[in-house]
Coordinates of C-alpha atoms in Angstrom, one line a residue:
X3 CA 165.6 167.5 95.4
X4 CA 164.4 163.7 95.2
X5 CA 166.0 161.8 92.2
X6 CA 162.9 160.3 90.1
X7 CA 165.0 157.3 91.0
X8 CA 164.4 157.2 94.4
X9 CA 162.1 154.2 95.5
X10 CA 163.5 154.5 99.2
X11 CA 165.8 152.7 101.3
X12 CA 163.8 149.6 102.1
X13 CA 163.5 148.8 98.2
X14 CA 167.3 149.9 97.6
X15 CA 168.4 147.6 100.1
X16 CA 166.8 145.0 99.0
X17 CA 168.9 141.9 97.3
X18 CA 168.1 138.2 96.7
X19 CA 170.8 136.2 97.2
X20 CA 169.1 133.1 97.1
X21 CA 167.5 132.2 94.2
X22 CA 163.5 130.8 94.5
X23 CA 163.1 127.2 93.6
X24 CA 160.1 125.0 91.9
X25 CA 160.1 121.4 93.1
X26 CA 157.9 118.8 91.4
X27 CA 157.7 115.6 92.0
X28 CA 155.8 112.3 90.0
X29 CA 156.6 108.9 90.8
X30 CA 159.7 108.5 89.1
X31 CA 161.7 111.6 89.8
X32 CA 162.2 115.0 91.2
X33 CA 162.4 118.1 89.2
X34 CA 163.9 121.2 90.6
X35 CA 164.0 124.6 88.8
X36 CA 166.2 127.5 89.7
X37 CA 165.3 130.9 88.4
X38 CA 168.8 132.6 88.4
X39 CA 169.4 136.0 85.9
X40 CA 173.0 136.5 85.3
X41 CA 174.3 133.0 86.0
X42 CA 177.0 131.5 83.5
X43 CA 177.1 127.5 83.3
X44 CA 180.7 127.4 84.6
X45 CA 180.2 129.5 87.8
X46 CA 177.5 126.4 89.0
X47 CA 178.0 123.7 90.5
X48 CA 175.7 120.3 91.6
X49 CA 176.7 117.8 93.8
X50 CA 175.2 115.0 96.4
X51 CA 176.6 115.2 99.7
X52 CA 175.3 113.1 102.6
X53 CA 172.0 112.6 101.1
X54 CA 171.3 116.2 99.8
X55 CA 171.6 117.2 96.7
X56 CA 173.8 120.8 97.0
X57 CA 173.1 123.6 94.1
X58 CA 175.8 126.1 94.1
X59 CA 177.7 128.9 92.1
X60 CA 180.1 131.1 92.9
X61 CA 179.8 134.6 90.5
X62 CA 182.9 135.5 89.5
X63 CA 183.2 139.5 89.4
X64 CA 184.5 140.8 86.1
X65 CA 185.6 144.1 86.0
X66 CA 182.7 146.7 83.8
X67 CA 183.9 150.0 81.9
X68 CA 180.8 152.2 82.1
X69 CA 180.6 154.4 79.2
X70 CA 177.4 156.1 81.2
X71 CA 176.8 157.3 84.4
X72 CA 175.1 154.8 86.5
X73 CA 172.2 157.1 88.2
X74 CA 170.8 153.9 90.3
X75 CA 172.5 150.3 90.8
X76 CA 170.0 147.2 91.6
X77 CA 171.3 144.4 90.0
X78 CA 173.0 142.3 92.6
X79 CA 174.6 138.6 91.7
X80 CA 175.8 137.1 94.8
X81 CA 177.0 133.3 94.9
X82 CA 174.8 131.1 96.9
X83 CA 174.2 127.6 98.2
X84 CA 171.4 125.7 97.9
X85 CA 170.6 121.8 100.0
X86 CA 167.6 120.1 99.2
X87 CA 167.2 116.6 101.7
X88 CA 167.0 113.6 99.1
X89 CA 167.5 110.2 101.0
X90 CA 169.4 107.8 98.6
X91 CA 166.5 105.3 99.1
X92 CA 164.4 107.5 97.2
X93 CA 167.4 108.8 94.9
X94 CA 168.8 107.0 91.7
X95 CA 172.4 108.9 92.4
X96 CA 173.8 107.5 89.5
X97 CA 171.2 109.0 87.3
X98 CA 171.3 112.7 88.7
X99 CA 171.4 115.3 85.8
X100 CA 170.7 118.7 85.4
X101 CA 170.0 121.1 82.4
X102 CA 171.2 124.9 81.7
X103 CA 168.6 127.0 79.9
X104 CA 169.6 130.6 78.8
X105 CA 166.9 132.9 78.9

């Protein structure tokens, strides 16, 4: 009998390992916002490499003791990379900073 769990295989399988990004842009700067649930400040990175400015984070796996039976498993945290193309003629490198907002 079907679990009342069961959404299928094509929605099971499914797992965003990239996270989605908001660019804005005015005349003075560029603001980029990364949606990512689960991610601690010390597993991401930011750097500029050869003109692009590189988001990263590697998710460190911790082990969980499940007091419950897990019926159905969709969270997913995956590292990823991210590269956006910002020449340094339009970039202020020295003034590159970046904020961490929980929740």
């Amino acid at each position: 009998m079907p679990s009342a769990f069961d959404l299928g295989a094509p929605l099971s399988r499914l797992k965003a390992s990239v996270p989605a990004v908001n660019i804005k842009e005015n005349e003075k700067n560029y603001l980029l916002e990364l949606a990512v649930p689960g991610l601690k400040k010390e597993d991401s990175n930011i750097s500029y490499e050869n003109e692009h400015l590189v988001i990263a984070s590697e998710r460190k796996t911790e082990a969980q003791e499940e007091k419950d039976q897990v019926t159905r498993r969709e969270f997913h945290y995956a590292s990823f990379q991210r590269s956006f193309f910002l020449p340094e003629e339009k970039a202020d490198i020295d003034n590159i900073n970046a904020q961490y907002k929980d929740g």
